[in-house]
XYZ file of C-alpha atoms in Angstrom:
491
model
C -0.194 -0.221 0.113
C 1.232 3.398 -0.654
C 2.321 5.681 2.250
C 0.069 8.369 0.962
C -3.060 8.374 2.569
C -6.148 7.811 0.605
C -3.721 7.059 -2.251
C -4.473 3.871 -4.586
C -3.241 0.516 -3.657
C -1.434 -2.124 -6.158
C -2.636 -5.059 -7.270
C -1.423 -7.060 -10.550
C -1.459 -3.924 -12.957
C -4.129 -2.170 -11.777
C -4.070 0.405 -9.019
C -7.118 -0.358 -6.418
C -8.897 2.891 -5.606
C -10.161 2.372 -2.011
C -13.375 2.802 -2.899
C -13.060 -0.188 -5.780
C -11.300 -2.562 -2.960
C -14.325 -2.264 -0.381
C -16.790 -2.647 -2.804
C -14.654 -5.737 -3.685
C -14.707 -6.938 -0.293
C -18.092 -6.025 0.465
C -19.439 -8.701 -2.710
C -17.071 -11.371 -1.127
C -18.041 -10.863 2.262
C -21.784 -10.873 0.708
C -21.002 -14.084 -1.274
C -19.523 -15.726 1.571
C -22.389 -14.583 3.712
C -24.965 -15.929 1.550
C -22.988 -18.988 1.279
C -22.833 -19.889 4.932
C -26.774 -18.930 4.909
C -27.550 -21.850 2.346
C -24.885 -24.393 3.962
C -26.591 -23.437 7.303
C -29.653 -24.128 5.972
C -29.071 -27.088 4.096
C -27.476 -28.370 7.190
C -30.224 -27.782 9.277
C -32.996 -29.581 6.889
C -30.293 -32.441 6.178
C -30.094 -32.424 10.376
C -34.034 -32.272 10.888
C -34.587 -35.038 8.281
C -31.978 -37.662 9.611
C -33.083 -36.801 12.977
C -36.807 -37.526 11.931
C -35.613 -40.607 10.111
C -33.385 -42.227 12.826
C -36.330 -41.243 15.539
C -38.812 -43.354 13.532
C -36.322 -46.326 13.213
C -35.977 -46.358 17.079
C -39.643 -45.913 17.962
C -40.327 -49.355 15.561
C -37.572 -50.832 17.275
C -38.749 -49.727 20.550
C -42.261 -50.777 19.978
C -41.159 -54.079 18.813
C -38.862 -54.368 21.701
C -42.002 -53.521 24.273
C -44.278 -55.781 22.715
C -42.116 -58.558 23.109
C -41.541 -57.542 26.732
C -44.925 -57.041 27.210
C -46.007 -60.465 25.942
C -43.235 -62.684 27.509
C -44.815 -65.220 30.510
C -48.573 -64.556 30.906
C -48.862 -65.500 34.897
C -51.090 -68.667 35.537
C -53.884 -66.898 37.573
C -53.897 -63.785 35.267
C -52.431 -61.287 37.633
C -49.212 -59.691 37.553
C -47.927 -62.035 40.350
C -45.449 -64.374 39.198
C -44.617 -63.125 35.850
C -40.900 -63.694 34.643
C -38.495 -60.990 33.901
C -39.194 -59.144 30.283
C -35.533 -59.117 29.891
C -35.667 -62.645 29.500
C -37.655 -62.581 26.468
C -36.328 -63.578 23.235
C -35.060 -60.925 21.096
C -33.791 -58.474 23.581
C -30.488 -56.910 22.481
C -27.662 -55.338 24.223
C -28.636 -52.286 25.950
C -32.444 -53.121 25.940
C -34.457 -51.518 29.329
C -36.935 -53.252 30.865
C -38.818 -52.971 34.422
C -42.167 -54.150 35.405
C -44.308 -51.589 37.950
C -47.068 -52.754 40.036
C -48.320 -49.730 41.698
C -45.285 -47.502 42.990
C -42.880 -50.591 43.058
C -40.468 -51.302 40.348
C -39.611 -54.997 39.925
C -37.307 -56.709 37.407
C -35.777 -53.149 36.806
C -32.255 -53.753 34.735
C -30.539 -53.631 31.246
C -28.343 -55.819 29.123
C -24.978 -54.753 28.846
C -22.752 -54.671 26.295
C -21.366 -58.452 27.400
C -25.001 -59.534 27.253
C -24.980 -59.553 30.901
C -28.369 -58.494 33.052
C -27.406 -55.518 35.456
C -29.532 -53.779 37.781
C -30.764 -50.466 37.446
C -29.743 -47.754 40.434
C -32.402 -46.283 42.520
C -32.454 -42.667 40.928
C -33.173 -44.474 37.692
C -36.258 -46.560 39.018
C -37.379 -42.971 39.998
C -37.010 -42.002 36.480
C -39.178 -44.692 35.103
C -41.721 -43.995 38.113
C -42.120 -40.381 36.248
C -42.900 -41.623 32.978
C -46.357 -41.046 31.379
C -48.264 -44.551 30.996
C -50.404 -43.544 27.875
C -47.387 -45.288 25.760
C -45.860 -42.495 24.535
C -42.002 -42.373 23.668
C -39.823 -40.157 25.567
C -35.976 -39.263 26.069
C -34.497 -39.926 29.207
C -30.729 -39.629 30.952
C -30.027 -42.692 32.861
C -27.169 -43.738 34.579
C -25.626 -45.602 31.985
C -26.674 -42.836 29.062
C -29.758 -41.406 27.259
C -32.474 -43.657 26.445
C -35.946 -43.702 24.213
C -38.416 -44.986 26.638
C -42.026 -46.438 26.741
C -44.133 -47.448 29.576
C -47.371 -49.851 28.519
C -49.674 -50.962 30.745
C -50.916 -54.708 30.314
C -53.904 -56.681 30.834
C -52.382 -57.717 33.770
C -52.365 -54.823 36.312
C -48.713 -53.794 35.939
C -46.759 -51.688 33.615
C -44.041 -52.922 31.347
C -41.161 -49.941 30.963
C -38.955 -50.791 27.739
C -35.800 -48.559 26.748
C -33.780 -48.916 24.073
C -30.261 -46.380 23.990
C -29.917 -43.115 21.832
C -26.195 -44.004 21.849
C -26.356 -45.087 17.921
C -28.767 -42.397 16.675
C -26.471 -39.830 18.570
C -23.353 -40.914 16.761
C -24.781 -41.114 13.310
C -26.408 -37.941 14.011
C -22.441 -36.064 14.810
C -20.887 -38.036 12.244
C -23.627 -36.197 9.911
C -22.840 -32.783 11.774
C -19.072 -33.256 11.078
C -19.344 -34.421 7.682
C -21.424 -31.774 6.976
C -19.217 -29.131 8.808
C -16.305 -30.524 6.787
C -17.544 -30.120 3.289
C -18.998 -26.991 3.938
C -15.980 -25.128 5.205
C -14.193 -27.213 2.064
C -16.566 -26.185 -0.248
C -16.663 -22.450 1.168
C -13.349 -22.480 0.771
C -13.143 -23.189 -2.577
C -16.420 -21.285 -3.771
C -14.853 -18.322 -1.960
C -11.534 -18.880 -3.827
C -13.158 -19.025 -6.770
C -15.623 -15.985 -6.421
C -12.735 -13.813 -5.216
C -10.991 -14.989 -8.840
C -14.297 -13.929 -10.678
C -15.000 -10.796 -8.894
C -11.378 -9.806 -8.925
C -12.008 -10.141 -13.008
C -15.096 -8.749 -12.915
C -14.231 -5.624 -11.248
C -10.904 -4.995 -13.075
C -12.884 -2.448 -15.479
C -13.726 -0.673 -12.295
C -10.559 -0.313 -11.265
C -9.328 1.102 -14.645
C -12.353 3.669 -14.422
C -11.385 4.116 -10.739
C -7.455 4.617 -11.837
C -8.878 7.159 -14.704
C -11.103 9.430 -12.382
C -8.479 9.579 -9.369
C -5.852 10.698 -11.869
C -8.143 13.256 -13.679
C -9.074 14.354 -9.936
C -5.452 15.150 -9.314
C -5.152 17.440 -12.329
C -5.038 21.206 -11.780
C -7.940 22.605 -13.911
C -8.680 25.803 -12.165
C -6.188 27.514 -14.382
C -3.587 27.143 -16.925
C -3.041 25.353 -19.904
C -4.001 21.705 -18.803
C -3.557 18.492 -21.293
C -6.603 16.119 -20.370
C -5.252 13.157 -22.330
C -5.991 10.400 -19.869
C -8.755 8.170 -21.099
C -10.406 4.836 -20.252
C -9.036 2.036 -21.966
C -10.802 0.523 -25.071
C -11.211 -2.770 -23.035
C -13.068 -1.310 -20.254
C -14.931 1.254 -22.593
C -17.382 -0.987 -24.820
C -21.160 0.320 -24.558
C -22.238 -3.315 -24.997
C -21.569 -4.445 -20.913
C -22.831 -2.336 -17.978
C -19.428 -1.249 -16.977
C -18.063 -0.636 -20.488
C -21.165 1.656 -20.913
C -19.825 3.734 -17.980
C -16.153 3.881 -19.108
C -17.634 5.024 -22.543
C -20.019 7.850 -20.522
C -16.798 8.628 -18.909
C -14.742 9.108 -22.151
C -17.501 10.949 -23.670
C -17.608 13.336 -20.324
C -13.701 13.949 -20.742
C -13.870 14.865 -24.266
C -16.490 17.447 -23.719
C -14.500 18.402 -20.392
C -11.089 18.606 -22.546
C -12.805 20.854 -25.179
C -14.121 22.998 -22.366
C -10.822 23.553 -21.315
C -9.054 24.129 -24.520
C -11.977 26.807 -25.173
C -11.181 28.194 -21.592
C -7.290 27.874 -22.487
C -7.960 29.914 -25.804
C -10.406 32.662 -24.141
C -7.601 33.351 -20.958
C -4.459 33.556 -23.587
C -6.669 36.113 -25.225
C -7.434 38.280 -22.215
C -4.010 38.157 -20.977
C -2.796 38.804 -24.252
C -5.286 41.819 -24.235
C -4.438 42.938 -20.697
C -0.684 42.830 -21.713
C -1.136 44.643 -24.726
C -3.378 47.030 -23.033
C -1.222 47.642 -20.317
C 1.703 48.271 -22.656
C 0.419 50.677 -24.586
C -1.272 52.704 -21.893
C 2.363 53.460 -20.671
C 3.321 55.791 -23.067
C 0.151 57.905 -22.540
C 0.538 57.968 -19.027
C 4.239 58.639 -19.179
C 3.625 61.637 -21.435
C 0.683 62.840 -18.740
C 2.797 62.780 -16.172
C 5.746 64.610 -17.952
C 3.522 67.321 -19.002
C 2.047 67.623 -15.801
C 5.711 68.218 -14.798
C 6.354 70.855 -17.406
C 3.158 72.725 -16.312
C 4.104 73.001 -12.830
C 7.312 74.291 -13.631
C 6.317 76.704 -16.681
C 3.006 77.868 -16.015
C 1.589 80.219 -12.928
C -1.721 78.690 -11.699
C -4.157 79.751 -8.850
C -4.405 77.437 -5.486
C -7.321 75.634 -6.986
C -5.666 74.950 -10.217
C -2.412 74.129 -8.582
C -4.675 71.348 -6.440
C -6.129 70.211 -9.559
C -2.858 69.381 -11.546
C -1.579 67.553 -7.999
C -4.704 65.266 -8.378
C -4.069 64.469 -11.944
C -0.329 63.890 -11.283
C -1.250 61.304 -8.281
C -3.992 59.996 -10.193
C -2.026 59.042 -13.304
C 1.022 57.697 -11.035
C -1.517 55.142 -9.105
C -2.662 54.322 -13.002
C 1.029 53.813 -13.874
C 1.589 51.362 -10.816
C -1.830 49.411 -11.828
C -0.188 49.203 -15.318
C 2.554 47.937 -14.199
C 1.185 45.326 -11.680
C -1.143 43.985 -14.511
C 2.170 43.638 -16.962
C 3.655 41.418 -14.055
C 0.557 39.298 -13.718
C 0.263 38.809 -17.767
C 4.040 37.874 -17.552
C 3.484 35.559 -14.550
C 0.542 34.082 -16.368
C 2.754 33.292 -19.394
C 4.884 31.401 -17.335
C 8.328 32.932 -18.632
C 10.938 31.812 -16.787
C 12.728 34.056 -13.935
C 16.170 34.695 -13.726
C 17.108 33.179 -10.070
C 19.926 34.206 -7.866
C 20.804 34.022 -4.284
C 18.953 36.521 -2.122
C 19.226 37.213 1.463
C 16.197 37.093 3.161
C 17.092 38.785 6.299
C 18.829 41.867 4.297
C 16.144 41.989 2.128
C 13.704 42.534 5.255
C 15.637 44.898 6.901
C 15.787 47.143 3.506
C 11.952 46.956 3.007
C 10.743 47.167 6.782
C 13.254 50.364 6.592
C 11.262 51.789 3.554
C 7.754 50.974 5.055
C 9.061 52.635 8.149
C 9.732 56.053 6.678
C 6.329 55.716 5.027
C 4.340 55.203 7.900
C 5.922 56.691 11.158
C 2.666 55.995 13.408
C 3.283 52.228 13.062
C 5.528 50.313 15.300
C 8.153 48.231 12.952
C 9.612 45.141 14.635
C 11.897 42.526 13.038
C 12.523 38.827 14.170
C 15.642 37.847 12.465
C 17.931 34.810 12.655
C 21.242 34.712 13.704
C 22.702 33.541 10.587
C 21.533 35.174 6.968
C 19.025 32.911 5.133
C 19.460 32.414 1.500
C 17.078 31.234 -1.147
C 17.482 31.237 -4.812
C 14.835 33.419 -6.415
C 14.472 36.995 -8.170
C 15.392 40.015 -5.923
C 13.383 42.506 -7.528
C 10.430 40.102 -7.254
C 10.398 38.780 -3.705
C 11.004 42.303 -2.615
C 7.921 43.512 -4.035
C 6.296 40.120 -2.462
C 7.269 41.491 0.733
C 6.430 45.445 0.038
C 3.035 44.115 -1.103
C 2.730 42.629 2.342
C 3.916 45.415 4.795
C 1.949 47.557 2.599
C -1.041 45.681 2.897
C -0.399 45.928 6.653
C 0.095 49.575 6.624
C -2.929 50.697 4.535
C -5.611 48.739 6.363
C -4.386 49.140 9.696
C -4.512 52.330 11.849
C -1.669 54.529 13.766
C -0.276 52.546 16.729
C -0.709 49.094 15.398
C 2.520 47.150 15.745
C 3.834 45.306 12.304
C 6.348 42.366 13.255
C 7.848 40.680 9.905
C 10.113 37.604 10.484
C 12.608 35.374 8.968
C 12.943 31.615 9.747
C 13.846 28.319 8.949
C 10.858 25.683 9.255
C 11.121 21.905 10.451
C 10.393 20.831 6.866
C 13.457 22.491 5.463
C 11.544 26.059 3.888
C 12.408 29.518 4.619
C 9.791 31.279 5.755
C 8.939 34.822 6.028
C 6.033 36.345 8.301
C 4.374 39.662 8.485
C 2.049 39.755 11.320
C -0.253 42.710 12.745
C -2.409 42.908 15.950
C -4.876 45.101 14.146
C -8.771 44.441 13.436
C -8.409 41.298 11.648
C -10.059 40.201 8.539
C -13.413 38.712 8.054
C -13.623 35.004 7.722
C -15.494 34.845 4.524
C -13.385 37.410 3.057
C -10.083 35.249 3.873
C -10.870 32.563 1.540
C -10.902 34.721 -1.673
C -8.110 37.455 -0.512
C -5.634 35.955 -3.091
C -8.116 36.868 -5.629
C -7.379 39.489 -8.439
C -9.385 42.756 -7.608
C -11.107 41.173 -4.590
C -11.631 43.822 -1.844
C -13.594 44.074 1.215
C -14.148 47.589 2.371
C -15.100 46.280 5.673
C -12.018 44.015 6.430
C -9.808 46.387 7.924
C -10.046 50.228 8.393
C -7.731 52.263 6.527
C -7.985 55.801 4.234
C -5.621 54.270 0.849
C -7.478 53.185 -1.765
C -6.387 49.569 -3.034
C -6.767 47.945 -6.700
C -7.239 44.298 -5.133
C -4.192 43.598 -6.996
C -1.249 43.176 -4.471
C -2.143 40.037 -2.709
C -2.979 38.162 -6.162
C 0.909 39.565 -7.523
C 2.461 38.026 -3.960
C 0.455 34.528 -4.417
C 1.649 34.470 -8.105
C 5.232 35.313 -7.397
C 5.467 32.850 -4.661
C 4.290 30.289 -6.668
C 6.676 31.093 -9.696
C 9.493 30.402 -6.798
C 7.951 27.368 -6.009
C 6.503 28.400 -2.761
C 3.342 29.038 -1.030
C 1.193 31.629 0.737
C -1.279 31.456 3.651
C -3.008 33.846 5.620
C -4.515 33.618 9.358
C -6.294 35.842 11.036
C -8.563 36.809 14.048
C -9.402 39.980 15.707
C -6.217 41.328 16.891
C -3.678 38.978 15.262
C -3.231 38.665 11.491
C -0.673 37.025 9.814
C 0.531 36.397 6.321
C 3.229 33.381 5.827
C 5.431 32.952 2.611
C 7.268 29.453 2.410
C 10.072 29.516 0.089
C 11.996 26.411 -1.097
C 15.975 26.754 0.184
C 18.618 25.517 -2.131
């Protein structure tokens, strides 16, 4: 089994999805349970039939033995006194019990042992014989020398003759039947279970292929970027003439449709990115001209106070629009996946320089550093990583008031990555906004209080740059503590 939690398991040439594996196990268990139930039912019916047959056979023998004992030795006077011992009747076999009961007295109570010799019954056995019903019913009782089938027959001479035959032969036959059925059933269950496992395994193999394809598709990053959805269900598992094959065929049709939709989405995204890049590039020239003419007018012309304010407003908005255009161009380049020239970047020095710049811009905040004793170096683009840190610090500065403490830290984590954290003790970010905080143009006016406007691209740029460096960024926030953590791989 794979060490990854939830990873499929290898069996033969196919990966077993846990759901498929559990389905196969359930089918085998259900089949085995049905077989056990069937074998149990057959065993019960067979045992009941055999018990009924043996009981009838024993009752016939008991009836004959009782008749011999009752008719043996008629007394001269016609009364019970003077009658001979019933065990002396002809045809009484080994194990046979006979006794004569007159009133509450048991006479001539004995049995023929295995050697053919008469033996007397104990007092406890005689008490059992006295409790027998005198209506001629056949009953089972336990005596000192084993279990017996007994019958008490009232004679015309006023006494009762008790006759009994041992149940040992019947019980031995039934025990042999039980053991035979148990052994045969276990062997049959083993063989049928093995054959059923092989058959179910072969039947489930196409489902395993379907599960493998579905698992591969589920792991593809389909949300953005160029996606090559080339995986399909093999033709052997996608034949519409079978139930499983029809599912595989439908899955291939669905994947074809999804692939076409992804290609259309990719073409649309490419056109949008190209448009944004072209538009941003074209806007740089007029924006540069606006800033230049604004500076020229400021230096060469005399304006009234309102005129100077209006001109300053034009200049500030042109600068803001220039920054927005530059952000859009950077995102367009990152979306295109253009390779970045990496070099050694000292994160400690980068943090110190960037925090120093922010401290000049926002002296009302409390800026703190948590740095390691030794420099921490990563491979990356120094300019882009500086923008990542500047955007995070600017985000903390813009959305918190004066007096807020902003702590920037650098450390090496236990998993071997470099971690940059920016933490503030402001009001926090609403939970409903945290899930989309890194989306483009995502803004929550009520998220934090502040005075400066935002384009909603800063954190999106942070995420794109960090991902281009093979890292990740995450946020955790509650009232009084908001932390952004950037993780970058170390060389």
